[in-house]
PDB file of C-alpha atoms in Angstrom:
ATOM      1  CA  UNK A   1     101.918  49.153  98.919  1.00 36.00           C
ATOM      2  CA  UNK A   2      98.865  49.220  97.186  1.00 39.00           C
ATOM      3  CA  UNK A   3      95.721  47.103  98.580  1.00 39.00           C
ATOM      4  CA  UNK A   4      93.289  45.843  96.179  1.00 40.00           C
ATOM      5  CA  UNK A   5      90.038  45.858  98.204  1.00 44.00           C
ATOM      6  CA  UNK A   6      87.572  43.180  97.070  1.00 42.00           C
ATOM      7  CA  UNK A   7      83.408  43.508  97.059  1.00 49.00           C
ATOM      8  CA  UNK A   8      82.682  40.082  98.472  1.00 40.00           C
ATOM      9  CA  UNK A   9      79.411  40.294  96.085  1.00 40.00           C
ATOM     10  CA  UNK A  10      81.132  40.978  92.862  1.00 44.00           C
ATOM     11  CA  UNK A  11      81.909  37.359  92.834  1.00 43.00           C
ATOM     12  CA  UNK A  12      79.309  35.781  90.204  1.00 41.00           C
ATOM     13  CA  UNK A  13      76.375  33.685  91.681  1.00 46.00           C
ATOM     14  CA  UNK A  14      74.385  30.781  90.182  1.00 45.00           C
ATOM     15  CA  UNK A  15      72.994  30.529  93.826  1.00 58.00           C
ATOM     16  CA  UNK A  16      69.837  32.636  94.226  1.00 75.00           C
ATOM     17  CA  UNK A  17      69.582  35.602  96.597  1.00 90.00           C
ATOM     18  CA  UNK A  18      66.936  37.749  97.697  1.00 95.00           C
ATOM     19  CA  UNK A  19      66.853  41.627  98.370  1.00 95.00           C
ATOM     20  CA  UNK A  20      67.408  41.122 101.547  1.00 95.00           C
ATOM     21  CA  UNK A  21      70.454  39.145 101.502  1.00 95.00           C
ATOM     22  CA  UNK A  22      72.023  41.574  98.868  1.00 96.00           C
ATOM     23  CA  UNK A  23      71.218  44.664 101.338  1.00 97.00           C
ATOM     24  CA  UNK A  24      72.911  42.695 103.565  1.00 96.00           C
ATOM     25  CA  UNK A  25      75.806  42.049 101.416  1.00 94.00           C
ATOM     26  CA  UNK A  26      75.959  45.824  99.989  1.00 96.00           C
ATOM     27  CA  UNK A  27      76.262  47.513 103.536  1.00 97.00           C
ATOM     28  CA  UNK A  28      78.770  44.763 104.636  1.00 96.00           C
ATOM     29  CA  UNK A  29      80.740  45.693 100.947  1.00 95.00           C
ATOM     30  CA  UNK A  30      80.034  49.581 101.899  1.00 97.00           C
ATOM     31  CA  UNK A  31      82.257  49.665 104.604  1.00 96.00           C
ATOM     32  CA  UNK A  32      85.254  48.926 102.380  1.00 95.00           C
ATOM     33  CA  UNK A  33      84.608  52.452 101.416  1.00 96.00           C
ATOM     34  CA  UNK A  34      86.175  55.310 102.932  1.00 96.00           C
ATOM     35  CA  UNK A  35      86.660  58.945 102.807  1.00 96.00           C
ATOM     36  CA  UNK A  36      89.688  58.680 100.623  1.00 97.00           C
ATOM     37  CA  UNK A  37      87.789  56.659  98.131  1.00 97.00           C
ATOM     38  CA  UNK A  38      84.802  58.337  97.924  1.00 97.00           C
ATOM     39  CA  UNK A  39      86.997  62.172  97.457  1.00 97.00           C
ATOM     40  CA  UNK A  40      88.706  59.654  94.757  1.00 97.00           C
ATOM     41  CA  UNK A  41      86.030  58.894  93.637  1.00 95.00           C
ATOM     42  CA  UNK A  42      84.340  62.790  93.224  1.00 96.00           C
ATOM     43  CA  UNK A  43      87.465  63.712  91.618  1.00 96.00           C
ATOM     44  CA  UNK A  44      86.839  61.342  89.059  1.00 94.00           C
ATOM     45  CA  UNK A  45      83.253  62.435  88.113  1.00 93.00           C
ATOM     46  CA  UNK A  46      84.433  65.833  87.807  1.00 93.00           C
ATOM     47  CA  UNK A  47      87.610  65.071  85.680  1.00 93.00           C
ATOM     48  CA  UNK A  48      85.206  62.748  83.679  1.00 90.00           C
ATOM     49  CA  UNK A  49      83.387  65.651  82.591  1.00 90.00           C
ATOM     50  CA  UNK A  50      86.205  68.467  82.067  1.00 91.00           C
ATOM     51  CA  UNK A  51      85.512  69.232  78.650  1.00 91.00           C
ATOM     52  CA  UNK A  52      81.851  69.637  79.083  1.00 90.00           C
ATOM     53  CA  UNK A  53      80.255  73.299  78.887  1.00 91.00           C
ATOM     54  CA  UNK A  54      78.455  74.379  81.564  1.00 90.00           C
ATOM     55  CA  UNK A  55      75.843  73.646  82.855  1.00 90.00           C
ATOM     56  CA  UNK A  56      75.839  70.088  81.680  1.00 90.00           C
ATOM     57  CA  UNK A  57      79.776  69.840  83.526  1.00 90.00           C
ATOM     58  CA  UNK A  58      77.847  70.794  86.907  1.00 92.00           C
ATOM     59  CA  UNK A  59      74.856  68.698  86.408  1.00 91.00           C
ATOM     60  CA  UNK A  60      77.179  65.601  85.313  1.00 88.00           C
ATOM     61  CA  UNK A  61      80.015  65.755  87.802  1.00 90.00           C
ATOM     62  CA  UNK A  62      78.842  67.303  90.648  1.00 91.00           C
ATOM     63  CA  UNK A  63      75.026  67.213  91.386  1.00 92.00           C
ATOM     64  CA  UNK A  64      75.261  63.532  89.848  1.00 92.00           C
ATOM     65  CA  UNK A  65      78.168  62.655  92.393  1.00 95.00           C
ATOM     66  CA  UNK A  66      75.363  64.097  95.255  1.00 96.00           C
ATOM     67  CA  UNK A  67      72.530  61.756  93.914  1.00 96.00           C
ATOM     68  CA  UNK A  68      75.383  58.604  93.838  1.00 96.00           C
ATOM     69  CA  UNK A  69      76.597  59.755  97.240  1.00 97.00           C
ATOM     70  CA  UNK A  70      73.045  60.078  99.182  1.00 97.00           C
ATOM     71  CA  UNK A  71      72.198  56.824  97.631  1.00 98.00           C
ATOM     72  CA  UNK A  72      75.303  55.261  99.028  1.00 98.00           C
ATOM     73  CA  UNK A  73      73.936  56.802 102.518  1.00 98.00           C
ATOM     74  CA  UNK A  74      70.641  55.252 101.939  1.00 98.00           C
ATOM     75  CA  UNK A  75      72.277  51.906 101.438  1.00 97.00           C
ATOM     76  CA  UNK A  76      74.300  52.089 105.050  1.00 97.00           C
ATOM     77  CA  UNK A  77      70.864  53.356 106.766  1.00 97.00           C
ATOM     78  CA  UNK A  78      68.599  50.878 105.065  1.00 96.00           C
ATOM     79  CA  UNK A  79      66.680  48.188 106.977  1.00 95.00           C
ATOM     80  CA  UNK A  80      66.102  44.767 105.833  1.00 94.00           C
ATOM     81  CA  UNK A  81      62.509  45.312 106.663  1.00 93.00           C
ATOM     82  CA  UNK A  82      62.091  48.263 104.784  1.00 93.00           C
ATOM     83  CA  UNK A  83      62.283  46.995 101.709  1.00 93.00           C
ATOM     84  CA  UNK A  84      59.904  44.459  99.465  1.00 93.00           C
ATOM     85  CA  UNK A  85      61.538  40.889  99.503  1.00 94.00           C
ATOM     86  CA  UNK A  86      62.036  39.363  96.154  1.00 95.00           C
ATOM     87  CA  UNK A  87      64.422  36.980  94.269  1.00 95.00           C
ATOM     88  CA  UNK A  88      67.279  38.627  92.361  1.00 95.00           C
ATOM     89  CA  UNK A  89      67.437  37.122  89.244  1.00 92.00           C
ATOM     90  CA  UNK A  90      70.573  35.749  88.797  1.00 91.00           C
ATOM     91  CA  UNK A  91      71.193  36.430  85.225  1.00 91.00           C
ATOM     92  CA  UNK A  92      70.447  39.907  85.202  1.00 91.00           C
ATOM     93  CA  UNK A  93      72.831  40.521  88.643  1.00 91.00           C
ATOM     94  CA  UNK A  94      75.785  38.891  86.704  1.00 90.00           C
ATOM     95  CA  UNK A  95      75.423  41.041  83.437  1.00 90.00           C
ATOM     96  CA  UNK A  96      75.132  43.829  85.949  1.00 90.00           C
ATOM     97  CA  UNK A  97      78.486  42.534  87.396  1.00 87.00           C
ATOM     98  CA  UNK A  98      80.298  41.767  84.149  1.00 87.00           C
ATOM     99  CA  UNK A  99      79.094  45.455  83.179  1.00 87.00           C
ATOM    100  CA  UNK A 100      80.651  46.705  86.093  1.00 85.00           C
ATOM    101  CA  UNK A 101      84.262  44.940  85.858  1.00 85.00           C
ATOM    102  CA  UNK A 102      84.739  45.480  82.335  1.00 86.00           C
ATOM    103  CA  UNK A 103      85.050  49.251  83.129  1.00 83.00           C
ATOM    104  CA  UNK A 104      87.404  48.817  85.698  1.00 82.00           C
ATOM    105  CA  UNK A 105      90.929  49.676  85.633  1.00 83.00           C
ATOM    106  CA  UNK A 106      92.362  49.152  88.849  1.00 84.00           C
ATOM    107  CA  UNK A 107      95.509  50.821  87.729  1.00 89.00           C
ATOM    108  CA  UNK A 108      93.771  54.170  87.928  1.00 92.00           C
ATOM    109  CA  UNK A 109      92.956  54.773  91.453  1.00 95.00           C
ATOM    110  CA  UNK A 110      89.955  57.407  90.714  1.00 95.00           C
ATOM    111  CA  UNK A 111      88.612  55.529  88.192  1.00 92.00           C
ATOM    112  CA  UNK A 112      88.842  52.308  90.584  1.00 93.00           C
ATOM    113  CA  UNK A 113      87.241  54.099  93.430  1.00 95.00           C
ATOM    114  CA  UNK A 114      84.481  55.042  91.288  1.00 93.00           C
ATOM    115  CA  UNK A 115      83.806  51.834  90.257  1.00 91.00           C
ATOM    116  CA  UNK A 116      83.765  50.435  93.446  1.00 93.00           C
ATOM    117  CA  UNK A 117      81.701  53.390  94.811  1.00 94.00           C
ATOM    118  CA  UNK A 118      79.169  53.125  92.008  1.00 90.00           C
ATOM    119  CA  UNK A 119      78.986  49.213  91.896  1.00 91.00           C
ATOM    120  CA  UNK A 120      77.378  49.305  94.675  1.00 96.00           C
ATOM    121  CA  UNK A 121      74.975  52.079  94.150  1.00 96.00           C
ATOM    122  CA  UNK A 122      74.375  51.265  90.929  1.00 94.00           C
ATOM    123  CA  UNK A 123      73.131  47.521  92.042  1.00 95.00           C
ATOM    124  CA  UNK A 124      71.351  48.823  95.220  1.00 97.00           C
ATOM    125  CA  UNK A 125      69.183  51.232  92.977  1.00 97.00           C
ATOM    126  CA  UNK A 126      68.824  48.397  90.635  1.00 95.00           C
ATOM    127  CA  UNK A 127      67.947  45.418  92.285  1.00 96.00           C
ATOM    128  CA  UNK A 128      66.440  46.590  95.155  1.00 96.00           C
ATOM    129  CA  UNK A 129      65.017  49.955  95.516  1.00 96.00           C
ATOM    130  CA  UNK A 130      64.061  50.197  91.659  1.00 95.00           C
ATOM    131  CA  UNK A 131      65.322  53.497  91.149  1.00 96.00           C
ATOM    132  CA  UNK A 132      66.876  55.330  87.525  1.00 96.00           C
ATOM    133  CA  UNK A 133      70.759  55.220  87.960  1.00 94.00           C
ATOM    134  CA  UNK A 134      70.557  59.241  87.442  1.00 93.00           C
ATOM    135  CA  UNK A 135      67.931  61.324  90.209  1.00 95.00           C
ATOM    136  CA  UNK A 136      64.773  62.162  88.474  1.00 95.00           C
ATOM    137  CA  UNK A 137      65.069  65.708  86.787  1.00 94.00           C
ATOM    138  CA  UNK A 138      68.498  65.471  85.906  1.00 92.00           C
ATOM    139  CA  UNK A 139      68.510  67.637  83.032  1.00 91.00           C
ATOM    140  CA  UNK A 140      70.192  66.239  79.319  1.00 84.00           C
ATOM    141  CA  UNK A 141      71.231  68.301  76.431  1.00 81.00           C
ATOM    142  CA  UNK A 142      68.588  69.529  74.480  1.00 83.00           C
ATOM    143  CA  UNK A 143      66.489  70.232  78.060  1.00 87.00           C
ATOM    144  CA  UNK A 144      65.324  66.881  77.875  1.00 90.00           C
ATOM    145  CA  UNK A 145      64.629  65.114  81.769  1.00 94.00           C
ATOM    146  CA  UNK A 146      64.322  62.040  83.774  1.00 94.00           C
ATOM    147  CA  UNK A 147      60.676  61.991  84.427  1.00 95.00           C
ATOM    148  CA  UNK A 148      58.253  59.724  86.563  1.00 95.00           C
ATOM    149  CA  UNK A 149      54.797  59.185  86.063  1.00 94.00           C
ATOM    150  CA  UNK A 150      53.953  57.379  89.462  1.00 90.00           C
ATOM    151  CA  UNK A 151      54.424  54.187  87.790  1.00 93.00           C
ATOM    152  CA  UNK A 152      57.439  54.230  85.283  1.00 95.00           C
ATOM    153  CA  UNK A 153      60.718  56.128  85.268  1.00 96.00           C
ATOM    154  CA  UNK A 154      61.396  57.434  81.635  1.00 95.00           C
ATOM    155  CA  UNK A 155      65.123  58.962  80.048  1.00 92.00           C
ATOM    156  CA  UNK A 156      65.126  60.453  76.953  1.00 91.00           C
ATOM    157  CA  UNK A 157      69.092  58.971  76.435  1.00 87.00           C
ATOM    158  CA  UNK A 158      68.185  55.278  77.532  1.00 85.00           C
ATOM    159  CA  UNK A 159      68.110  53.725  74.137  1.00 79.00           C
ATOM    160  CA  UNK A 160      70.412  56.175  72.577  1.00 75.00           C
ATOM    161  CA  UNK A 161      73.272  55.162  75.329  1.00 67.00           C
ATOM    162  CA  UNK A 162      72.615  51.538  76.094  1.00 54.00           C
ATOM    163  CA  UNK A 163      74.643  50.183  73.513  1.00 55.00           C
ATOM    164  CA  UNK A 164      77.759  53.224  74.137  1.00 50.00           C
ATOM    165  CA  UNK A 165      79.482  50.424  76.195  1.00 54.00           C
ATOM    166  CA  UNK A 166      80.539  53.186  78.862  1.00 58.00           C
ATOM    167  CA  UNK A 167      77.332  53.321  80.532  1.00 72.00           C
ATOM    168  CA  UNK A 168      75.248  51.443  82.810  1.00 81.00           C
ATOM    169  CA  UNK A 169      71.859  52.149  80.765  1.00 83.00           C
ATOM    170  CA  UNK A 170      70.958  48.293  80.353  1.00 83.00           C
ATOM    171  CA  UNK A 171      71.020  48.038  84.093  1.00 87.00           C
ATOM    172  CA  UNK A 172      68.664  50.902  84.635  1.00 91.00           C
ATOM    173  CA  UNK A 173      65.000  50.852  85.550  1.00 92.00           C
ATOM    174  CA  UNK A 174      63.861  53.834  83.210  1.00 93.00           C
ATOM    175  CA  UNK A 175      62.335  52.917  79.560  1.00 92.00           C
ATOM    176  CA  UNK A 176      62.688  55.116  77.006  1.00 89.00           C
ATOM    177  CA  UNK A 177      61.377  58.737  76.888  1.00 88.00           C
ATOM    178  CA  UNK A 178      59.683  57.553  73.450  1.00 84.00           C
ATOM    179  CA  UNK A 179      57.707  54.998  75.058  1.00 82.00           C
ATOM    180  CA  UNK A 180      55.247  57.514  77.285  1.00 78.00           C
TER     181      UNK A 180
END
C-alpha cells in the first residue's frame, strides 16, 4: 500500500511566519525523507536529463543532485540562531507552493520524491538562506555561469526560463546575467 506522505508546510498560509518558524517547520518536514526517497529522488535527476550530451547530463543530474542534497543537509544541521530573522512574505511563499504542487505527480514515485525532496530545498534556499536554486558556477550551454558579485547572484538562463513553466526560476534569488 502506497503512503502519501504530507509536508505539514505545503499547506497555504495567510498567517505570517518568520524564518525561524519555517526552519523549524522544514527540518520537522525533512524527516519525512528517507534514504529510499532521496535514491528516488537521484534517479529522477539523472533520468530527467538522459538525452542530454555530456557534460551538461553530468553537470544537470548529478553535480546538481550534490548541491540539492548538501543543501538538504544544511537544512537538518541549521540553527534557529544562525540565521537573520525576518517575515516571510506570505504571498510570495504560496506562489512558491502553488509552483511546487503543480509539478507534482504523485503517481510517479521519482518524480514525487523529487518534489518533495526539492520543495523543501528549494524554499529553504529561498526564503531563508537567500541562495540561487543552482550552486554558483554551475556551468550552462554556451559556457555561460552562475556568478556572485558579493552582493547579487546573477544566471544567464533566469529570464529566458522563468516563464518555461517547468522550472522554479521565479522563486530564485539570482537576477538576470544581463542586468550586471
Amino acid at each position: 500500500m502506497l503512503v502519501k506522505k504530507v509536508n505539514t508546510w505545503a499547506v497555504l498560509f495567510s498567517v505570517a511566519m518568520n524564518t525561524t518558524e519555517l526552519l523549524l517547520s522544514l527540518q520537522k518536514d525533512s524527516l519525512s525523507i528517507n534514504n529510499a526517497d532521496i535514491s528516488l529522488a537521484r534517479a529522477y535527476a539523472m533520468e530527467a536529463v538522459e538525452h542530454v550530451p555530456e557534460p551538461y547530463k553530468t553537470i544537470y543530474s548529478a553535480d546538481y543532485f550534490v548541491f540539492l542534497y548538501e543543501s538538504f543537509l544544511e537544512i537538518r544541521k541549521c540553527r534557529p540562531d544562525e540565521i537573520i530573522i525576518q517575515e516571510i512574505d506570505p504571498e510570495e511563499y504560496e506562489k512558491a507552493l502553488s509552483s511546487i504542487k503543480e509539478k507534482n505527480d504523485i503517481a510517479d514515485r521519482k518524480r514525487d520524491a523529487m518534489n518533495r525532496f526539492i520543495s523543501i530545498v528549494h524554499i529553504f534556499l529561498t526564503f531563508i538562506v537567500k541562495k540561487p536554486l543552482h550552486p554558483v558556477g554551475m556551468i550552462f550551454p554556451g559556457g555561460l555561469k552562475i556568478t556572485e558579485d558579493g552582493t547579487f547572484y546573477y544566471c544567464p538562463v533566469k529570464d529566458k526560463q522563468t516563464e518555461t513553466g517547468i522550472s522554479f526560476c521565479e522563486f530564485c534569488i539570482c537576477k538576470d546575467s544581463e542586468e550586471q
